PDB file of C-alpha atoms in Angstrom:
ATOM      1  CA  SER J   1     -28.344 120.083-122.957  1.00 84.00           C
ATOM      2  CA  ILE J   2     -28.736 119.206-126.610  1.00 89.00           C
ATOM      3  CA  GLU J   3     -30.742 116.108-125.665  1.00 89.00           C
ATOM      4  CA  HIS J   4     -33.276 118.187-123.716  1.00 91.00           C
ATOM      5  CA  TYR J   5     -33.514 120.670-126.612  1.00 92.00           C
ATOM      6  CA  CYS J   6     -34.211 117.831-129.050  1.00 94.00           C
ATOM      7  CA  LYS J   7     -36.863 116.299-126.777  1.00 93.00           C
ATOM      8  CA  VAL J   8     -38.644 119.661-126.557  1.00 92.00           C
ATOM      9  CA  LEU J   9     -38.286 120.155-130.323  1.00 94.00           C
ATOM     10  CA  LEU J  10     -39.561 116.720-131.392  1.00 95.00           C
ATOM     11  CA  GLY J  11     -41.141 114.987-128.416  1.00 90.00           C
ATOM     12  CA  GLY J  12     -44.769 114.042-128.948  1.00 90.00           C
ATOM     13  CA  LYS J  13     -44.800 114.774-132.702  1.00 93.00           C
ATOM     14  CA  THR J  14     -47.130 112.505-134.652  1.00 93.00           C
ATOM     15  CA  THR J  15     -45.190 112.731-137.927  1.00 95.00           C
ATOM     16  CA  GLU J  16     -41.505 112.266-138.624  1.00 96.00           C
ATOM     17  CA  GLU J  17     -39.395 115.425-138.855  1.00 97.00           C
ATOM     18  CA  PHE J  18     -35.743 115.827-139.802  1.00 97.00           C
ATOM     19  CA  HIS J  19     -33.801 118.797-138.428  1.00 98.00           C
ATOM     20  CA  VAL J  20     -30.192 119.913-138.834  1.00 98.00           C
ATOM     21  CA  LEU J  21     -28.136 121.817-136.255  1.00 98.00           C
ATOM     22  CA  TYR J  22     -25.248 123.783-137.778  1.00 98.00           C
ATOM     23  CA  LEU J  23     -22.275 124.335-135.451  1.00 97.00           C
ATOM     24  CA  ASP J  24     -19.192 126.535-135.502  1.00 97.00           C
ATOM     25  CA  ALA J  25     -15.620 125.420-134.781  1.00 96.00           C
ATOM     26  CA  LYS J  26     -16.290 125.531-131.012  1.00 96.00           C
ATOM     27  CA  TYR J  27     -19.474 123.430-131.372  1.00 95.00           C
ATOM     28  CA  LYS J  28     -21.693 126.446-130.700  1.00 96.00           C
ATOM     29  CA  LEU J  29     -25.029 126.545-132.496  1.00 96.00           C
ATOM     30  CA  ILE J  30     -25.114 128.768-135.593  1.00 97.00           C
ATOM     31  CA  ALA J  31     -28.586 127.726-136.772  1.00 97.00           C
ATOM     32  CA  GLU J  32     -31.226 125.028-136.413  1.00 97.00           C
ATOM     33  CA  GLU J  33     -33.467 124.246-139.351  1.00 97.00           C
ATOM     34  CA  LEU J  34     -36.354 121.950-140.163  1.00 97.00           C
ATOM     35  CA  HIS J  35     -35.023 120.031-143.151  1.00 97.00           C
ATOM     36  CA  SER J  36     -38.198 118.060-143.914  1.00 96.00           C
ATOM     37  CA  SER J  37     -41.373 116.643-142.435  1.00 96.00           C
ATOM     38  CA  GLY J  38     -43.087 113.502-143.591  1.00 91.00           C
ATOM     39  CA  THR J  39     -45.458 110.768-142.524  1.00 87.00           C
ATOM     40  CA  VAL J  40     -45.813 108.653-139.391  1.00 86.00           C
ATOM     41  CA  ASP J  41     -42.768 106.566-140.301  1.00 85.00           C
ATOM     42  CA  TRP J  42     -40.782 108.354-143.031  1.00 88.00           C
ATOM     43  CA  THR J  43     -39.396 111.719-144.103  1.00 92.00           C
ATOM     44  CA  ALA J  44     -37.191 112.716-147.009  1.00 93.00           C
ATOM     45  CA  VAL J  45     -33.536 113.630-146.500  1.00 96.00           C
ATOM     46  CA  TYR J  46     -31.681 115.582-149.172  1.00 97.00           C
ATOM     47  CA  THR J  47     -27.937 115.300-148.581  1.00 97.00           C
ATOM     48  CA  ARG J  48     -27.125 117.936-151.205  1.00 97.00           C
ATOM     49  CA  GLU J  49     -29.319 120.506-149.426  1.00 98.00           C
ATOM     50  CA  ILE J  50     -27.743 119.753-146.042  1.00 98.00           C
ATOM     51  CA  VAL J  51     -24.254 120.226-147.515  1.00 98.00           C
ATOM     52  CA  LYS J  52     -25.321 123.427-149.292  1.00 98.00           C
ATOM     53  CA  ARG J  53     -26.716 124.940-146.062  1.00 98.00           C
ATOM     54  CA  ALA J  54     -23.630 123.877-144.073  1.00 98.00           C
ATOM     55  CA  LEU J  55     -21.461 125.771-146.572  1.00 98.00           C
ATOM     56  CA  GLU J  56     -23.768 128.815-146.495  1.00 98.00           C
ATOM     57  CA  PHE J  57     -23.554 128.927-142.678  1.00 98.00           C
ATOM     58  CA  ASN J  58     -19.791 128.265-142.786  1.00 98.00           C
ATOM     59  CA  ALA J  59     -20.443 125.432-140.330  1.00 98.00           C
ATOM     60  CA  ARG J  60     -17.553 123.287-139.088  1.00 97.00           C
ATOM     61  CA  SER J  61     -19.828 120.457-138.004  1.00 97.00           C
ATOM     62  CA  ILE J  62     -23.483 119.486-137.950  1.00 98.00           C
ATOM     63  CA  VAL J  63     -25.868 117.396-135.896  1.00 97.00           C
ATOM     64  CA  LEU J  64     -28.690 115.530-137.618  1.00 98.00           C
ATOM     65  CA  VAL J  65     -31.858 115.182-135.526  1.00 98.00           C
ATOM     66  CA  HIS J  66     -35.027 113.285-136.295  1.00 97.00           C
ATOM     67  CA  ASN J  67     -37.853 111.564-134.492  1.00 96.00           C
ATOM     68  CA  HIS J  68     -39.723 108.305-134.605  1.00 95.00           C
ATOM     69  CA  PRO J  69     -43.381 108.922-133.649  1.00 93.00           C
ATOM     70  CA  ILE J  70     -43.604 105.247-132.624  1.00 89.00           C
ATOM     71  CA  PRO J  71     -41.905 105.281-129.166  1.00 86.00           C
ATOM     72  CA  ASN J  72     -38.799 103.344-128.186  1.00 84.00           C
ATOM     73  CA  THR J  73     -37.639 102.483-131.704  1.00 90.00           C
ATOM     74  CA  SER J  74     -33.942 102.887-132.468  1.00 92.00           C
ATOM     75  CA  PHE J  75     -32.192 103.733-135.736  1.00 95.00           C
ATOM     76  CA  SER J  76     -33.474 101.909-138.816  1.00 93.00           C
ATOM     77  CA  MET J  77     -31.157 100.605-141.522  1.00 94.00           C
ATOM     78  CA  GLN J  78     -32.287 103.552-143.667  1.00 94.00           C
ATOM     79  CA  ASP J  79     -31.384 105.992-140.854  1.00 95.00           C
ATOM     80  CA  ILE J  80     -27.899 104.475-140.662  1.00 94.00           C
ATOM     81  CA  ALA J  81     -27.478 104.691-144.445  1.00 95.00           C
ATOM     82  CA  ILE J  82     -28.467 108.384-144.425  1.00 96.00           C
ATOM     83  CA  THR J  83     -26.024 109.037-141.570  1.00 96.00           C
ATOM     84  CA  ASP J  84     -23.187 107.502-143.614  1.00 95.00           C
ATOM     85  CA  GLU J  85     -24.240 109.315-146.787  1.00 96.00           C
ATOM     86  CA  VAL J  86     -24.249 112.742-145.116  1.00 97.00           C
ATOM     87  CA  ALA J  87     -20.965 112.074-143.267  1.00 96.00           C
ATOM     88  CA  ASN J  88     -19.267 111.025-146.511  1.00 95.00           C
ATOM     89  CA  ALA J  89     -20.568 114.080-148.389  1.00 96.00           C
ATOM     90  CA  LEU J  90     -19.292 116.437-145.675  1.00 96.00           C
ATOM     91  CA  ARG J  91     -15.922 114.756-145.148  1.00 92.00           C
ATOM     92  CA  GLY J  92     -14.229 116.175-148.246  1.00 90.00           C
ATOM     93  CA  LEU J  93     -15.349 119.681-147.276  1.00 95.00           C
ATOM     94  CA  GLU J  94     -13.781 119.461-143.808  1.00 94.00           C
ATOM     95  CA  ILE J  95     -17.196 119.623-142.147  1.00 97.00           C
ATOM     96  CA  GLY J  96     -17.767 117.040-139.443  1.00 96.00           C
ATOM     97  CA  LEU J  97     -20.885 115.090-138.638  1.00 97.00           C
ATOM     98  CA  TYR J  98     -20.851 115.472-134.862  1.00 95.00           C
ATOM     99  CA  ASP J  99     -23.852 113.221-134.215  1.00 96.00           C
ATOM    100  CA  HIS J 100     -27.219 111.988-135.418  1.00 97.00           C
ATOM    101  CA  LEU J 101     -29.783 112.087-132.625  1.00 97.00           C
ATOM    102  CA  LEU J 102     -33.065 110.209-132.681  1.00 97.00           C
ATOM    103  CA  VAL J 103     -35.964 111.198-130.420  1.00 96.00           C
ATOM    104  CA  SER J 104     -38.269 108.232-129.829  1.00 94.00           C
ATOM    105  CA  GLY J 105     -40.772 108.629-127.022  1.00 90.00           C
ATOM    106  CA  ASP J 106     -38.822 109.526-123.875  1.00 89.00           C
ATOM    107  CA  LEU J 107     -35.602 108.097-125.301  1.00 93.00           C
ATOM    108  CA  ILE J 108     -32.830 109.791-127.229  1.00 95.00           C
ATOM    109  CA  PHE J 109     -30.531 107.589-129.284  1.00 96.00           C
ATOM    110  CA  SER J 110     -27.109 108.904-130.324  1.00 96.00           C
ATOM    111  CA  ALA J 111     -25.491 107.479-133.453  1.00 96.00           C
ATOM    112  CA  ARG J 112     -22.094 108.487-132.045  1.00 94.00           C
ATOM    113  CA  ASN J 113     -22.696 106.671-128.741  1.00 94.00           C
ATOM    114  CA  LEU J 114     -23.915 103.605-130.644  1.00 93.00           C
ATOM    115  CA  ASN J 115     -20.715 103.693-132.764  1.00 92.00           C
ATOM    116  CA  LEU J 116     -22.645 104.349-135.963  1.00 90.00           C
ATOM    117  CA  ILE J 117     -20.472 107.350-136.878  1.00 87.00           C
ATOM    118  CA  HIS J 118     -16.918 106.428-137.764  1.00 71.00           C
ATOM    119  CA  GLN J 119     -15.026 109.672-138.181  1.00 60.00           C
ATOM    120  CA  LYS J 120     -12.738 111.650-135.963  1.00 56.00           C
ATOM    121  CA  LEU J 121     -13.921 114.946-134.521  1.00 52.00           C
ATOM    122  CA  GLN J 122     -11.901 117.920-135.666  1.00 46.00           C
TER     123      GLN J 122
END
């Protein structure tokens, strides 16, 4: 499952990392990339670069994935703002934001399941 993949990818990391999964029209993985790595509680996110790579891969949707090295902490206000910013940038290009997953200790939080993403899936 994608949740297991994300736990393996980011579980136990001591610094924050931000990854992007690029998906085709059938939600199959085209590519997974490390977008940025940062400090114990912050990493940079460059919306323009995410959009650029999505277009290069001809992706139909993407999944944002990052971690919180401090266990059991959910999405911050900044995480929610970035989720909205990326979704809005992709919307006009007919690229969907499928989800934003957060790995925090043994937990995985889904922005979609928490109703933090407000767009229809294609």
